[in-house]
Short mmCIF file of C-alpha atoms and ligand atoms in Angstrom, two decimals:
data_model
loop_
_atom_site.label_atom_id
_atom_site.label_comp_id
_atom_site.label_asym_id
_atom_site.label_seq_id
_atom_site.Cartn_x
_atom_site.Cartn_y
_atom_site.Cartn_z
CA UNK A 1 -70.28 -30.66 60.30
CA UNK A 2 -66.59 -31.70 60.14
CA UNK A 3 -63.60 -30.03 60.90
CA UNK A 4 -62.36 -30.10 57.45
CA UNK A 5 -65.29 -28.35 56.13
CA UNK A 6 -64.50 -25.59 58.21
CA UNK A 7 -61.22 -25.50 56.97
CA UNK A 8 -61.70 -25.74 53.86
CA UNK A 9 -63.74 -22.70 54.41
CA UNK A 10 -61.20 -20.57 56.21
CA UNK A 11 -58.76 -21.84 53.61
CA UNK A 12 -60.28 -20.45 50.53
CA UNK A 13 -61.70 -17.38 52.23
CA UNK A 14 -57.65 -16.52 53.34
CA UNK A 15 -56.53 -17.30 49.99
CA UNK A 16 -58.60 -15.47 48.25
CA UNK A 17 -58.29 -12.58 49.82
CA UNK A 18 -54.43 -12.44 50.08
CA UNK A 19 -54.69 -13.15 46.47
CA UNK A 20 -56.72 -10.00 45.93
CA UNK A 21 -54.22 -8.35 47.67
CA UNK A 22 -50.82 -9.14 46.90
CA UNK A 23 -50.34 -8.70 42.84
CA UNK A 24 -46.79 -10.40 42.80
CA UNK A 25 -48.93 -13.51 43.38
CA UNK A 26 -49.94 -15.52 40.02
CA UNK A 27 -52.27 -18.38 38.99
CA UNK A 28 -49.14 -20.53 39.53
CA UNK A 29 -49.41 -19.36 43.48
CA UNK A 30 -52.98 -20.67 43.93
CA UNK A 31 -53.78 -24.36 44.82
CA UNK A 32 -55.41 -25.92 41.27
CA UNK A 33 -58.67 -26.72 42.54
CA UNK A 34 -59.23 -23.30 44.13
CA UNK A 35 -57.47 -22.31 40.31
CA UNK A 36 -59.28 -24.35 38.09
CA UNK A 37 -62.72 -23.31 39.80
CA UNK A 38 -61.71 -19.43 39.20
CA UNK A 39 -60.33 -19.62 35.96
CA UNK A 40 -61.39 -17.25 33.22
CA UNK A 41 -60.84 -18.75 30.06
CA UNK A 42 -60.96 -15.72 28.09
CA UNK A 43 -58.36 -13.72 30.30
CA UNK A 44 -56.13 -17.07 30.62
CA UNK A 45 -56.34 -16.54 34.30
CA UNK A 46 -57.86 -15.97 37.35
CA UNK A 47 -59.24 -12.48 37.70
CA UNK A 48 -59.19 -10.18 40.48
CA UNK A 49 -60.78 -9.70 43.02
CA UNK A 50 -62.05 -13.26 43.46
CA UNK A 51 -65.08 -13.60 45.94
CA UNK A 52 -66.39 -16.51 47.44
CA UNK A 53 -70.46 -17.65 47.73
CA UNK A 54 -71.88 -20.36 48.79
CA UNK A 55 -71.87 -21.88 45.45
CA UNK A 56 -68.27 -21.43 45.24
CA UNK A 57 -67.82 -23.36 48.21
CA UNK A 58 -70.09 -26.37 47.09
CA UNK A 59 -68.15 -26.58 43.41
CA UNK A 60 -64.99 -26.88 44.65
CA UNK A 61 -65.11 -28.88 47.82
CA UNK A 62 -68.48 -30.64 47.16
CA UNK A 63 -70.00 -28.66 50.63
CA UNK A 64 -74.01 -28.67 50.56
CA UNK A 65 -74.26 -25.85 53.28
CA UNK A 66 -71.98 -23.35 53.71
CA UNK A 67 -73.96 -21.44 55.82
CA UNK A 68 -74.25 -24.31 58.60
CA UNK A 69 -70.38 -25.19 57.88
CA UNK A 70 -69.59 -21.00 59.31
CA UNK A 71 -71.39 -20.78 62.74
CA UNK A 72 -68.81 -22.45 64.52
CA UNK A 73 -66.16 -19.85 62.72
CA UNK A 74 -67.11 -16.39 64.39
CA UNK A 75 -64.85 -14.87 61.73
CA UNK A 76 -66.97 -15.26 58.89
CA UNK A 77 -70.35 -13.86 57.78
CA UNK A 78 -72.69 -13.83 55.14
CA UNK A 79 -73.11 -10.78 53.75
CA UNK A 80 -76.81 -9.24 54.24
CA UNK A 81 -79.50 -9.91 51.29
CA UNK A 82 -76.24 -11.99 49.28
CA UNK A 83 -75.13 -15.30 49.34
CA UNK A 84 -71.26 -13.88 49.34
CA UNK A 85 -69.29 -14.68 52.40
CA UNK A 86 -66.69 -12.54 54.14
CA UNK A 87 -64.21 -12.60 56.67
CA UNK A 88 -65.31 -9.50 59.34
CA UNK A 89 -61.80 -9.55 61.08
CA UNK A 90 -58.78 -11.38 59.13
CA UNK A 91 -56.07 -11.02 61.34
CA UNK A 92 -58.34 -13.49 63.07
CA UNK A 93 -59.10 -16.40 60.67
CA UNK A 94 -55.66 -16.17 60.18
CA UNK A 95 -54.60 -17.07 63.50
CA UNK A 96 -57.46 -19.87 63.59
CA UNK A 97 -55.91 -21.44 60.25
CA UNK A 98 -52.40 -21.65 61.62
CA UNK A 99 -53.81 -23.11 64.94
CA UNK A 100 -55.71 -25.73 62.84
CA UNK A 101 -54.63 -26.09 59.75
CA UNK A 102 -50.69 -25.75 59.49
CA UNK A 103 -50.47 -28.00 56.84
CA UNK A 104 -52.72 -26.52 54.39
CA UNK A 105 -50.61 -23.46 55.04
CA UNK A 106 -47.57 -25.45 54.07
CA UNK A 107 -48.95 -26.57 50.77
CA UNK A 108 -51.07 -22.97 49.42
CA UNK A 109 -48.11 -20.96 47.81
CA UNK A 110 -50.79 -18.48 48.69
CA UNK A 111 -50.80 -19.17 52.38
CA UNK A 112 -47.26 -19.39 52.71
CA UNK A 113 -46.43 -15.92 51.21
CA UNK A 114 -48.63 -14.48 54.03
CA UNK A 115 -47.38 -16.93 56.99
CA UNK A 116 -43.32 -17.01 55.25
CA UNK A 117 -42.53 -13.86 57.71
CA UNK A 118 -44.22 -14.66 61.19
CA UNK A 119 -43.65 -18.57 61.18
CA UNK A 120 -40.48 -19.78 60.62
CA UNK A 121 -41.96 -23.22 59.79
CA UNK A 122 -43.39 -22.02 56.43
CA UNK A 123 -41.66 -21.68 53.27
CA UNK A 124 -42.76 -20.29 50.56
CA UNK A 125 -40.46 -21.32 47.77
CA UNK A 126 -41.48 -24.62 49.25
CA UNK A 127 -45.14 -24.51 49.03
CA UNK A 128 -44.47 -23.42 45.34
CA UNK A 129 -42.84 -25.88 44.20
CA UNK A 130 -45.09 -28.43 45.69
CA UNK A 131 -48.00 -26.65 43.60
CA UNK A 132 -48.66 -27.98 40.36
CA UNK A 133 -48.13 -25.34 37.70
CA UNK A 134 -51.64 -23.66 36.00
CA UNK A 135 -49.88 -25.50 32.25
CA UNK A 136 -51.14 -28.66 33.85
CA UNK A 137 -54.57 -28.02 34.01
CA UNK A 138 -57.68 -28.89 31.26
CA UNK A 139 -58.19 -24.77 31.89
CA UNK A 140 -55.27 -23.69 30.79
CA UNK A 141 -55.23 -25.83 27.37
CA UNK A 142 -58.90 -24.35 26.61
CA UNK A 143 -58.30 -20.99 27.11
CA UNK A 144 -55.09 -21.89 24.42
CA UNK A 145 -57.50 -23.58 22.03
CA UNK A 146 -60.33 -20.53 22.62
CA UNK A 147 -57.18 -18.37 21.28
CA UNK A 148 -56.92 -20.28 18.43
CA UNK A 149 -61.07 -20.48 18.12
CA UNK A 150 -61.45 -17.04 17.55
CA UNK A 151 -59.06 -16.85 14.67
CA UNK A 152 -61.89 -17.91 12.99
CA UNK A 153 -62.94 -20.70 10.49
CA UNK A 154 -60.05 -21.86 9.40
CA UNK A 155 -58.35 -22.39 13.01
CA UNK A 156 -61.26 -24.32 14.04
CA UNK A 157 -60.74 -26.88 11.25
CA UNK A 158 -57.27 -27.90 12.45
CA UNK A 159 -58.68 -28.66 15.85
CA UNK A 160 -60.75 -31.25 14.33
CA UNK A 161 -57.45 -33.16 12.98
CA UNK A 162 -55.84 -33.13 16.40
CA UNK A 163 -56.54 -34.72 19.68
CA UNK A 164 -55.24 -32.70 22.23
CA UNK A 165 -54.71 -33.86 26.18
CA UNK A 166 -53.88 -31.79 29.28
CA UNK A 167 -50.94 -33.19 31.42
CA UNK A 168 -53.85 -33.75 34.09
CA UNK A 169 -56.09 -36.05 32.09
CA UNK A 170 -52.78 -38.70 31.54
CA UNK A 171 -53.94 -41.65 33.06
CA UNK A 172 -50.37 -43.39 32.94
CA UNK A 173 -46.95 -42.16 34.36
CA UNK A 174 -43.69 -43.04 33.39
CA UNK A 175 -43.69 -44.57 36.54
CA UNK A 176 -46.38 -47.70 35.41
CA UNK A 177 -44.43 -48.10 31.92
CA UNK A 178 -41.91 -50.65 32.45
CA UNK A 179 -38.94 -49.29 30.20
CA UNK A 180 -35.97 -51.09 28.86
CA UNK A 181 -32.69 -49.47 30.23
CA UNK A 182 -32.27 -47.77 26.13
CA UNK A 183 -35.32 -46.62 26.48
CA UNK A 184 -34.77 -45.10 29.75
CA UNK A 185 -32.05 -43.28 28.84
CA UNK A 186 -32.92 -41.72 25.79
CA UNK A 187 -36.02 -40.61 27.50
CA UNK A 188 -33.91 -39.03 30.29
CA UNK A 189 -31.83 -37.30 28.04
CA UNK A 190 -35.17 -35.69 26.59
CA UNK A 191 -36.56 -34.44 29.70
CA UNK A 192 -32.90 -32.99 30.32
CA UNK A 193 -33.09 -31.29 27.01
CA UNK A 194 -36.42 -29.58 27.78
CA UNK A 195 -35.48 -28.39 31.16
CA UNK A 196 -32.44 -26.91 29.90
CA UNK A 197 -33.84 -25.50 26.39
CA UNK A 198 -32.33 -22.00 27.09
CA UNK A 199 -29.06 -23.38 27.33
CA UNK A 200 -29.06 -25.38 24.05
CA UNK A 201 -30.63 -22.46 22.21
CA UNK A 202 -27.53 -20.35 23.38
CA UNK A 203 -24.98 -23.19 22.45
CA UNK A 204 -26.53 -23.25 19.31
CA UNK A 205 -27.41 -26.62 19.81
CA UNK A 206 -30.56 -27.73 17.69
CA UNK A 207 -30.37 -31.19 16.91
CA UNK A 208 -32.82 -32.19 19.17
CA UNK A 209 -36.01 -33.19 20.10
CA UNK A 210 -37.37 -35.22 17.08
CA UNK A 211 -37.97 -38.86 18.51
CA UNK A 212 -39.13 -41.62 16.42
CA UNK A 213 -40.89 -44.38 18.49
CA UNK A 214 -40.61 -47.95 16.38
CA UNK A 215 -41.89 -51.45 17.72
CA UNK A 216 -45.29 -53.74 17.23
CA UNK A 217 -48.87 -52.63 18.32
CA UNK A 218 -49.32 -52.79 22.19
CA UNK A 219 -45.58 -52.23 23.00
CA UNK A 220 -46.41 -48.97 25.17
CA UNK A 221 -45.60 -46.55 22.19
CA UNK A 222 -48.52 -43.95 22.42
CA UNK A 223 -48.55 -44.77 26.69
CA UNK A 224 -44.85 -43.45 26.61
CA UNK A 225 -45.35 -40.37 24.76
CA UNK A 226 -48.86 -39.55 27.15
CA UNK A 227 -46.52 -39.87 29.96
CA UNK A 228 -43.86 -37.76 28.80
CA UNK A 229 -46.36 -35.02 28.69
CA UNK A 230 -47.46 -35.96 32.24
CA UNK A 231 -43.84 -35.56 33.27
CA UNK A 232 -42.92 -32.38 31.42
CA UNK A 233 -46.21 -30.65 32.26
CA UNK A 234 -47.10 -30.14 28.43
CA UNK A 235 -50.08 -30.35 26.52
CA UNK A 236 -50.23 -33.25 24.12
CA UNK A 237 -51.31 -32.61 20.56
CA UNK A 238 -52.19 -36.12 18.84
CA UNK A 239 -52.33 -36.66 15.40
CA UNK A 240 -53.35 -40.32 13.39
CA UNK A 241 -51.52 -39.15 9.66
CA UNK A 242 -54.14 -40.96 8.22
CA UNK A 243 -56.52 -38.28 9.49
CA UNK A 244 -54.86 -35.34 7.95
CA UNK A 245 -55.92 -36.54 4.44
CA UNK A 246 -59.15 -34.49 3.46
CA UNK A 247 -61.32 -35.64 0.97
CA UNK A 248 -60.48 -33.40 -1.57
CA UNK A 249 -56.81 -34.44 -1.78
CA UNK A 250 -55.76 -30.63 -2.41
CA UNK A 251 -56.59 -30.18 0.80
CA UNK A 252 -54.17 -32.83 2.81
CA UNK A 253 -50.81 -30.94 2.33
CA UNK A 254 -52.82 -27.87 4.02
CA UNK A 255 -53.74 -29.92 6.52
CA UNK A 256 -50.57 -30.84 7.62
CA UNK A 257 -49.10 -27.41 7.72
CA UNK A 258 -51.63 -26.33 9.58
CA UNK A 259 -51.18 -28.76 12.39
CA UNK A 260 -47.59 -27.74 12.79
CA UNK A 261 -48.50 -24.56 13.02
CA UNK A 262 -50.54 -25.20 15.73
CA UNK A 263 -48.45 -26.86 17.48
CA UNK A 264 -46.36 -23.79 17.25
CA UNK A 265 -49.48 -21.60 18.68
CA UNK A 266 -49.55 -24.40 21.90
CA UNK A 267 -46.07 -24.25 22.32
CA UNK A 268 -44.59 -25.31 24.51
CA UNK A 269 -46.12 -29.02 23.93
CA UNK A 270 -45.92 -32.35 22.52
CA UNK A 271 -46.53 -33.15 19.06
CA UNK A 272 -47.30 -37.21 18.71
CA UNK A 273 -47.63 -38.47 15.31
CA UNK A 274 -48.72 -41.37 14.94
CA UNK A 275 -48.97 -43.81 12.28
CA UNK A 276 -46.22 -42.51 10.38
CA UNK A 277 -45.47 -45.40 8.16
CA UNK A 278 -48.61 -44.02 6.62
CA UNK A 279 -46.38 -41.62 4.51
CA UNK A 280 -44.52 -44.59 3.50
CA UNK A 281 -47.98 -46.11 2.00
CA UNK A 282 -48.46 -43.14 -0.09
CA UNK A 283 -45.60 -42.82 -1.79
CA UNK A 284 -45.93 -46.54 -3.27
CA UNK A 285 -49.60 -46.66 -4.19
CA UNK A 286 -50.32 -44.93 -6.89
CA UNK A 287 -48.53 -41.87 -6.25
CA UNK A 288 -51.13 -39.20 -6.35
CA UNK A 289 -49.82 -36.13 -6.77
CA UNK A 290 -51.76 -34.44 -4.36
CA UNK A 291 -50.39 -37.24 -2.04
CA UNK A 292 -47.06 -37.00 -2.54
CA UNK A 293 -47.23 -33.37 -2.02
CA UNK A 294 -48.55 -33.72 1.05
CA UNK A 295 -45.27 -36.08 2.27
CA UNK A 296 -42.84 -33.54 1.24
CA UNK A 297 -44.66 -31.00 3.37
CA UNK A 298 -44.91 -33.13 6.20
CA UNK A 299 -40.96 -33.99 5.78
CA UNK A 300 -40.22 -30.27 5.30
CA UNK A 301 -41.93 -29.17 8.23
CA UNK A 302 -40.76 -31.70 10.35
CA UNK A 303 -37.15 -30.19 8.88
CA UNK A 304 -38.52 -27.12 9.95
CA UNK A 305 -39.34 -27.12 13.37
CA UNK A 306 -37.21 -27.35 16.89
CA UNK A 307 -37.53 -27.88 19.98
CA UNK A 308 -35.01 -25.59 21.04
CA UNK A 309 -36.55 -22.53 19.00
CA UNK A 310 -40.13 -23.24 18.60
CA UNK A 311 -40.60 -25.64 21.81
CA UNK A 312 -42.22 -28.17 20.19
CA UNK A 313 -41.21 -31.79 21.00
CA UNK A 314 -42.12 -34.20 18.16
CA UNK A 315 -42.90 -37.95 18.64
CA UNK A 316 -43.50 -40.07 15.68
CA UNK A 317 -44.51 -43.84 16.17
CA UNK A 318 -44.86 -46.54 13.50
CA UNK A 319 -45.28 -50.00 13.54
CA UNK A 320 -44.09 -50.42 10.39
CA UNK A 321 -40.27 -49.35 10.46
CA UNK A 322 -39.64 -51.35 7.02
CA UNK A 323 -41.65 -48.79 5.32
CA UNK A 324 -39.85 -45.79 6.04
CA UNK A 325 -37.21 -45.17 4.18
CA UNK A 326 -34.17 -42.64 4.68
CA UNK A 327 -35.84 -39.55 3.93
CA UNK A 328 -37.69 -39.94 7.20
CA UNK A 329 -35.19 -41.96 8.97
CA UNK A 330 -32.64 -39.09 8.62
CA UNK A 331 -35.27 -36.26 9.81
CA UNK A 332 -35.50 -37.66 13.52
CA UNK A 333 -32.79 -37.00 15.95
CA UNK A 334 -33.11 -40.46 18.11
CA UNK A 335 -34.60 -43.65 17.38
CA UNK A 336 -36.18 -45.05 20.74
CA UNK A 337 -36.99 -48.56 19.95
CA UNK A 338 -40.18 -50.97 21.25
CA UNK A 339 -39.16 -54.56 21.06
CA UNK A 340 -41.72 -57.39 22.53
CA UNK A 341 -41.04 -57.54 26.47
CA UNK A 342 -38.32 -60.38 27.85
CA UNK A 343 -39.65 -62.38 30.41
CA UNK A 344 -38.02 -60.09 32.99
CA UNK A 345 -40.34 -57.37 31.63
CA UNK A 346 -43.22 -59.09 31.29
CA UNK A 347 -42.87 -59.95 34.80
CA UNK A 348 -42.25 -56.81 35.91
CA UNK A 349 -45.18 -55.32 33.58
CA UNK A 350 -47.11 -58.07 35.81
CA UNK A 351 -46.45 -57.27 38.47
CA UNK A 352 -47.25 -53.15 38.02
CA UNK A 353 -51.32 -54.00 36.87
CA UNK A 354 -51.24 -56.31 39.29
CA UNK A 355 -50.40 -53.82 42.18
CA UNK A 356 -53.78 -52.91 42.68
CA UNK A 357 -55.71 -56.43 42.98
CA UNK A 358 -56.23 -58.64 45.66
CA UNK A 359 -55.01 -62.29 45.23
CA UNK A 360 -51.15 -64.41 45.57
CA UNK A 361 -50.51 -64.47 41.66
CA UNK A 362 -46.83 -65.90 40.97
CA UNK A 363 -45.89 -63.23 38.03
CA UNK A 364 -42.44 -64.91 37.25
CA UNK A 365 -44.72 -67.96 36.03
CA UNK A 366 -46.85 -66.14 33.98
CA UNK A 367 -44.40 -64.60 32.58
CA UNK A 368 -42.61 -67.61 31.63
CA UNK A 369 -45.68 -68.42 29.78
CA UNK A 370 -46.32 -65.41 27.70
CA UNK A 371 -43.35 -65.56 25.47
CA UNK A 372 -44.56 -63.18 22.65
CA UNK A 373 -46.79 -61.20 24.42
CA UNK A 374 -46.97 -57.48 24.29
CA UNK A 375 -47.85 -55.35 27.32
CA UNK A 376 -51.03 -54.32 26.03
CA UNK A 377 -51.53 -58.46 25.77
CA UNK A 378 -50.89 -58.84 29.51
CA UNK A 379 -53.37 -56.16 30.32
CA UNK A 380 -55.83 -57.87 28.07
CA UNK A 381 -55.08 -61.29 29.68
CA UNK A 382 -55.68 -59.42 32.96
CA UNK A 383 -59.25 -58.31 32.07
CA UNK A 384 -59.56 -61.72 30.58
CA UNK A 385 -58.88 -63.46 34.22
CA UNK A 386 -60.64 -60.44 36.70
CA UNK A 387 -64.02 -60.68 34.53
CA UNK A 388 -63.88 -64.75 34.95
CA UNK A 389 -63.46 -64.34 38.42
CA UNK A 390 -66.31 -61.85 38.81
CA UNK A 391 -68.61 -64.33 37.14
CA UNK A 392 -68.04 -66.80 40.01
CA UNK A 393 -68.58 -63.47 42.41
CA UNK A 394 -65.02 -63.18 43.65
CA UNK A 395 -62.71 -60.59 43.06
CA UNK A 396 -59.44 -61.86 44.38
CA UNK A 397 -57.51 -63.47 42.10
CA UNK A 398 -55.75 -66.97 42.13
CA UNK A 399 -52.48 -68.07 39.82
CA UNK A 400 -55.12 -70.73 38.46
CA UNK A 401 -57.24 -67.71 36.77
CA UNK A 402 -54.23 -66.34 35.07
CA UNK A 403 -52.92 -69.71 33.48
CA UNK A 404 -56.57 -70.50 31.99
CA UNK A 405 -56.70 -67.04 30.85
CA UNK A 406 -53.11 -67.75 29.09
CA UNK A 407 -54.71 -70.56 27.64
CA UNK A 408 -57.64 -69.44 26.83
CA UNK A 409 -55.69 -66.14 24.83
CA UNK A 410 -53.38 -68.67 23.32
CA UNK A 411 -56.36 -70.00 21.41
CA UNK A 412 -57.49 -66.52 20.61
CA UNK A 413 -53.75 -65.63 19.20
CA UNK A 414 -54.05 -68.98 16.89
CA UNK A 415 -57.38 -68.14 15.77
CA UNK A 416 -55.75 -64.38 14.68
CA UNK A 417 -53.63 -66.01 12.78
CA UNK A 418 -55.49 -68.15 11.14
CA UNK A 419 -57.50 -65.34 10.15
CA UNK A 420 -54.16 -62.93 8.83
CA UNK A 421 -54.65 -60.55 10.94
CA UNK A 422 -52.13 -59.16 12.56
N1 LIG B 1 -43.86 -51.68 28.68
C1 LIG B 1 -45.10 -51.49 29.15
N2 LIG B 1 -45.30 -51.22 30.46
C2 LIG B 1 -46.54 -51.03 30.95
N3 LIG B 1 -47.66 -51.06 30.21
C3 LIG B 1 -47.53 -51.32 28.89
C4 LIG B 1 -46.25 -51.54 28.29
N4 LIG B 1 -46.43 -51.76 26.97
C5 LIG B 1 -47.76 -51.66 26.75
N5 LIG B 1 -48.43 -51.40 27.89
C6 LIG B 1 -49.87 -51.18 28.02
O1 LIG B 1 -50.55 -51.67 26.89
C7 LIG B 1 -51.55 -50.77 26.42
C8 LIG B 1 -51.33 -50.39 24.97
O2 LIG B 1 -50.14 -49.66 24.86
P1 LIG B 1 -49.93 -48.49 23.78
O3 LIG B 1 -49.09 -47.47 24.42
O4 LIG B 1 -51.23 -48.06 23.23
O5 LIG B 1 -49.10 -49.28 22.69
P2 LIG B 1 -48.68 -48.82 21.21
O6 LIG B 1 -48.92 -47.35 21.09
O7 LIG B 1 -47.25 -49.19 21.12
O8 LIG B 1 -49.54 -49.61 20.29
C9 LIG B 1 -51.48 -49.58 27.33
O9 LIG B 1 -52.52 -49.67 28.28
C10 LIG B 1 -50.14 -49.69 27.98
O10 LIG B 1 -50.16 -49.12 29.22
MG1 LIG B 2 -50.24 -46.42 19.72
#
């Protein structure tokens, strides 16, 4: 047995019974995988009391026997004819956790409420902001959608034109995006505006928080607006346009409606449209009523909602800017623009997916040679070189794998072409 698994023992026994407790603590105070593990979807929150079995302890820390893990802690028992573990004197695993385990003290909002007033090394405000809030969590967006759910038919349909993500489940940060310096500062200015919503909304200050992302396929459009949901711990509602028309055309302007609103029942979030040159396509084919109905709703609810007031951030991308005219140009606050990477870019992209793989790659050269190229590209030509090299058994990379994969994309690119495709 190791000396974690004891801790990790103590550690959740403590916490859950100071927890029981001590009702000025919330879901925010507990640790998420202790959280996430307890959550009650229906309740949107993690009842009281919580207890603690063996099974407990093997789902969240992956710990085959609990029961083995506990003789060396005389503190704890199993509870006769149960599988529920207890502590028989607390005072006592609460010494042994501060003697062992000071860290995990420091970093269990829990914990640190306890410890704050013997041990002047523990802060609680600390340990709380550390701990990732329960809006981050894959929990904490189903219990919002089971909400919505049980409204019945109707509710559930919407949920089948919208893709929604959990902060936790972005795989990119705006960390791994290389950003121009525009770009970086209009997405600043958007994270300001969310932290200090209250303040705008009492300034009377609304024109804000409609961004419309505009450059070619692969230039990190979608990654971006994932990312931006990472950093502002918000749910991310997705939407392809082209999905919101139903089949029976009557149906479409409904549609749309009905995703706003349900962006308004998630709130606060991220709404990401994407594909919005796709209204642009509808109003010159033949323009079907029904169609064209379903534009001006999506232009007056996009009119209709805020940031400020109904906290929903909107992100539309297109690839297409020349089909938007200015009807929809008007309707967005900020215009955050995509252009094809520079070389200084595209080396610096390089140089971020190559971060994690072994191998002396020159990334100013390569990116000398992929004028053109879109980040997306560079990640492809990366797969393109790493799978090559696997086929010869080696996974460290030389500069020679990444020039034949150039070449070998550049005849790819001409063969595109030569086929119209984009
Ligand atoms: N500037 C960039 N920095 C880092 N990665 C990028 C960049 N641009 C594109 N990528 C990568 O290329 C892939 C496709 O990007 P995506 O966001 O889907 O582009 P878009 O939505 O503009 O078509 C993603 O894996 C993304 O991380
Ligand atoms: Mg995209």
């Amino acid at each position: 047995m190791s000396g974690d698994e004891s801790l990790d023992i103590c550690e959740l026994l403590l916490t859950a019974q100071i927890y029981n407790e001590s009702q000025e603590l919330n879901e925010d105070d507990i640790p998420p995988n202790i959280r996430k593990h307890y959550w009650n979807k229906k309740e949107k929150g993690v009842k009281r009391p919580i207890s603690v079995s063996e099974s407990d302890v093997e789902s969240i820390y992956g710990i085959k026997n609990a029961r083995r893990c506990v003789t060396s802690l005389p503190f704890v028992e199993f509870e006769d004819f149960g599988e529920r573990l207890r502590m028989t004197v607390f005072d006592l695993g609460a010494k042994w956790l501060e003697r062992h385990g000071v860290d995990r003290i420091q970093k269990n909002p829990v914990l640190a409420y306890y410890y704050e007033n013997n041990d002047m090394s523990i802060s609680y405000s600390q340990a709380k902001m550390a701990n990732r809030p329960k809006e981050v969590d894959r929990e904490w967006i189903d219990s919002l959608i089971n909400e919505v759910v049980e409204e019945g038919e109707d509710a559930r349909d919407v949920l089948k034109l919208v893709h929604i993500v959990a902060p936790e489940e972005v795989k990119q940060t705006l960390n791994e995006i290389v950003l121009t310096k525009e770009q970086e500062g209009k997405i600043s200015k958007i994270v300001k505006a969310i932290e200090y919503r209250d303040y705008l909304q009492q300034i009377g200050l609304r024109e804000i928080g409609k961004l419309l992302f505009v450059g070619p396929p692969g230039t990190g459009k979608t990654s971006t607006a994932r990312a931006l949901s990472e950093r502002l711990k918000l749910p991310f509602l997705e939407v392809k346009l082209s999905m919101t028309v139903s089949h029976f055309l009557g149906e479409t302007s409904k549609n749309v409606d009905k995703v706003f609103e349900l962006a308004k029942r998630l709130s606060p979030c991220i709404l990401f449209i994407d594909e919005f040159d796709f209204v642009a396509k509808t109003r010159t084919s033949d323009e079907h009523a029904a169609l064209k109905r379903a534009v001006n709703t999506l232009l007056k609810c996009i009119d209709e909602i805020s940031l400020v007031n109904d906290g929903v951030l909107l992100i539309g991308a297109t690839n297409h800017p020349k089909l938007l005219d200015n009807a929809v140009w008007r309707r967005f606050d900020e215009i955050v623009m995509f252009p094809l990477p520079d070389k200084v870019m595209r080396q610096e992209i390089l140089t971020k997916i190559l971060a994690s793989i072994e191998g002396s790659i020159d990334a100013a050269d390569i990116a000398q040679r992929t004028d053109g190229y879109t980040g997306s590209d560079l990640r492809l030509l990366l797969r393109e070189a790493v799978l090559n090299a696997l086929i010869e058994e080696r996974t460290t990379l030389t500069h020679e794998d990444l020039v034949k994969a150039v070449d070998a994309f550049k005849d790819r690119t001409d063969m595109k072409i030569m086929e119209g495709h984009e």
